[in-house]
PDB file of C-alpha atoms in Angstrom:
ATOM      1  CA  MET T  15       1.102 -23.335 -19.932  1.00 71.00           C
ATOM      2  CA  THR T  16       1.273 -21.457 -16.635  1.00 81.00           C
ATOM      3  CA  ASN T  17      -0.459 -18.168 -15.847  1.00 95.00           C
ATOM      4  CA  ARG T  18      -0.933 -15.868 -12.863  1.00 96.00           C
ATOM      5  CA  TYR T  19      -3.923 -16.577 -10.645  1.00 97.00           C
ATOM      6  CA  ALA T  20      -5.366 -14.634  -7.743  1.00 97.00           C
ATOM      7  CA  ILE T  21      -6.360 -16.433  -4.578  1.00 97.00           C
ATOM      8  CA  ILE T  22      -9.591 -14.696  -3.600  1.00 97.00           C
ATOM      9  CA  GLU T  23     -11.005 -14.572  -0.068  1.00 97.00           C
ATOM     10  CA  ASN T  24     -14.123 -12.522   0.692  1.00 97.00           C
ATOM     11  CA  GLY T  25     -13.809 -10.642  -2.596  1.00 97.00           C
ATOM     12  CA  VAL T  26     -10.164  -9.646  -2.057  1.00 97.00           C
ATOM     13  CA  ALA T  27      -7.042 -11.090  -3.674  1.00 97.00           C
ATOM     14  CA  VAL T  28      -4.952 -12.300  -0.741  1.00 97.00           C
ATOM     15  CA  ASN T  29      -2.150 -13.741  -2.860  1.00 97.00           C
ATOM     16  CA  VAL T  30      -1.092 -14.484  -6.432  1.00 97.00           C
ATOM     17  CA  ALA T  31       0.252 -17.796  -7.683  1.00 97.00           C
ATOM     18  CA  ILE T  32       1.728 -19.123 -10.903  1.00 96.00           C
ATOM     19  CA  ALA T  33      -0.004 -22.333 -11.910  1.00 96.00           C
ATOM     20  CA  ASP T  34      -1.391 -24.293 -14.833  1.00 94.00           C
ATOM     21  CA  ALA T  35      -5.048 -23.758 -15.685  1.00 94.00           C
ATOM     22  CA  GLU T  36      -6.240 -27.175 -14.498  1.00 95.00           C
ATOM     23  CA  TYR T  37      -4.708 -26.858 -11.047  1.00 96.00           C
ATOM     24  CA  ALA T  38      -5.896 -23.242 -10.678  1.00 96.00           C
ATOM     25  CA  ALA T  39      -9.443 -24.273 -11.588  1.00 95.00           C
ATOM     26  CA  GLN T  40      -9.346 -27.050  -8.976  1.00 96.00           C
ATOM     27  CA  GLN T  41      -8.309 -24.485  -6.346  1.00 96.00           C
ATOM     28  CA  GLY T  42     -10.941 -21.951  -7.412  1.00 96.00           C
ATOM     29  CA  TRP T  43      -8.304 -19.390  -8.317  1.00 97.00           C
ATOM     30  CA  VAL T  44      -9.023 -16.604 -10.811  1.00 96.00           C
ATOM     31  CA  GLU T  45      -6.706 -15.697 -13.687  1.00 96.00           C
ATOM     32  CA  CYS T  46      -5.204 -12.240 -13.144  1.00 94.00           C
ATOM     33  CA  PRO T  47      -2.584 -10.914 -15.545  1.00 90.00           C
ATOM     34  CA  ASP T  48      -2.194  -7.620 -13.644  1.00 92.00           C
ATOM     35  CA  ALA T  49      -3.915  -7.849 -10.252  1.00 94.00           C
ATOM     36  CA  GLY T  50      -2.119  -8.479  -7.001  1.00 95.00           C
ATOM     37  CA  PRO T  51      -2.726  -8.842  -3.284  1.00 96.00           C
ATOM     38  CA  GLY T  52      -5.148  -6.249  -1.966  1.00 96.00           C
ATOM     39  CA  TRP T  53      -7.101  -5.894  -5.202  1.00 97.00           C
ATOM     40  CA  THR T  54     -10.843  -6.489  -4.957  1.00 97.00           C
ATOM     41  CA  TYR T  55     -12.669  -8.913  -7.232  1.00 97.00           C
ATOM     42  CA  ALA T  56     -16.365  -8.637  -8.035  1.00 96.00           C
ATOM     43  CA  ASP T  57     -18.481  -9.647 -11.040  1.00 96.00           C
ATOM     44  CA  GLY T  58     -15.408 -10.887 -12.903  1.00 95.00           C
ATOM     45  CA  VAL T  59     -13.517  -7.591 -12.559  1.00 96.00           C
ATOM     46  CA  PHE T  60     -10.391  -6.788 -10.535  1.00 97.00           C
ATOM     47  CA  THR T  61     -10.087  -3.316  -9.022  1.00 97.00           C
ATOM     48  CA  ALA T  62      -6.836  -1.880  -7.693  1.00 96.00           C
ATOM     49  CA  PRO T  63      -6.843  -0.765  -4.060  1.00 95.00           C
ATOM     50  CA  VAL T  64      -7.204   2.932  -3.370  1.00 92.00           C
ATOM     51  CA  ILE T  65      -4.078   4.237  -1.696  1.00 90.00           C
ATOM     52  CA  VAL T  66      -4.922   6.970   0.783  1.00 92.00           C
ATOM     53  CA  PRO T  67      -1.914   9.032   1.813  1.00 94.00           C
ATOM     54  CA  PRO T  68      -1.481   9.555   5.537  1.00 95.00           C
ATOM     55  CA  PRO T  69      -2.635  12.906   6.860  1.00 96.00           C
ATOM     56  CA  ALA T  70      -0.037  15.650   7.039  1.00 95.00           C
ATOM     57  CA  PRO T  71       1.347  16.310  10.501  1.00 95.00           C
ATOM     58  CA  PRO T  72      -0.139  19.367  12.216  1.00 95.00           C
ATOM     59  CA  ALA T  73       1.670  22.650  11.698  1.00 96.00           C
ATOM     60  CA  PRO T  74       3.803  23.713  14.655  1.00 95.00           C
ATOM     61  CA  THR T  75       2.295  26.276  16.996  1.00 96.00           C
ATOM     62  CA  LYS T  76       3.701  29.755  17.428  1.00 96.00           C
ATOM     63  CA  GLU T  77       5.062  28.691  20.814  1.00 96.00           C
ATOM     64  CA  GLU T  78       6.845  25.682  19.310  1.00 96.00           C
ATOM     65  CA  LEU T  79       8.375  27.839  16.574  1.00 96.00           C
ATOM     66  CA  MET T  80       9.519  30.434  19.109  1.00 96.00           C
ATOM     67  CA  ALA T  81      11.136  27.686  21.207  1.00 96.00           C
ATOM     68  CA  GLN T  82      12.978  26.405  18.122  1.00 96.00           C
ATOM     69  CA  LEU T  83      14.064  29.954  17.241  1.00 95.00           C
ATOM     70  CA  ASN T  84      15.362  30.552  20.765  1.00 95.00           C
ATOM     71  CA  ALA T  85      17.267  27.251  20.739  1.00 95.00           C
ATOM     72  CA  LEU T  86      18.840  28.042  17.364  1.00 95.00           C
ATOM     73  CA  SER T  87      19.707  31.580  18.459  1.00 94.00           C
ATOM     74  CA  ALA T  88      21.461  30.185  21.525  1.00 93.00           C
ATOM     75  CA  GLN T  89      23.433  27.777  19.311  1.00 94.00           C
ATOM     76  CA  ILE T  90      24.448  30.607  16.986  1.00 93.00           C
ATOM     77  CA  GLN T  91      25.563  32.793  19.890  1.00 93.00           C
ATOM     78  CA  ALA T  92      27.634  29.925  21.271  1.00 93.00           C
ATOM     79  CA  LEU T  93      29.514  29.777  17.955  1.00 91.00           C
ATOM     80  CA  GLU T  94      30.468  33.449  18.013  1.00 82.00           C
TER      81      GLU T  94
END
């Protein structure tokens, strides 16, 4: 029977493979029904990676907003 196994390097799953138990044991792979690349592995437990969202872009300055307003006003006037 084949199962999913994590290939662990330095405590991190770098890949997942489908293999039979004997071959996986020979390779030193660890059975992982749910884990995937990027998960950490320590003391027999897999932990999902923490996803940190990127920081929000800085708010535009008053000068930048005024420049946008002036550009839009010019476009509106050109339509009239």
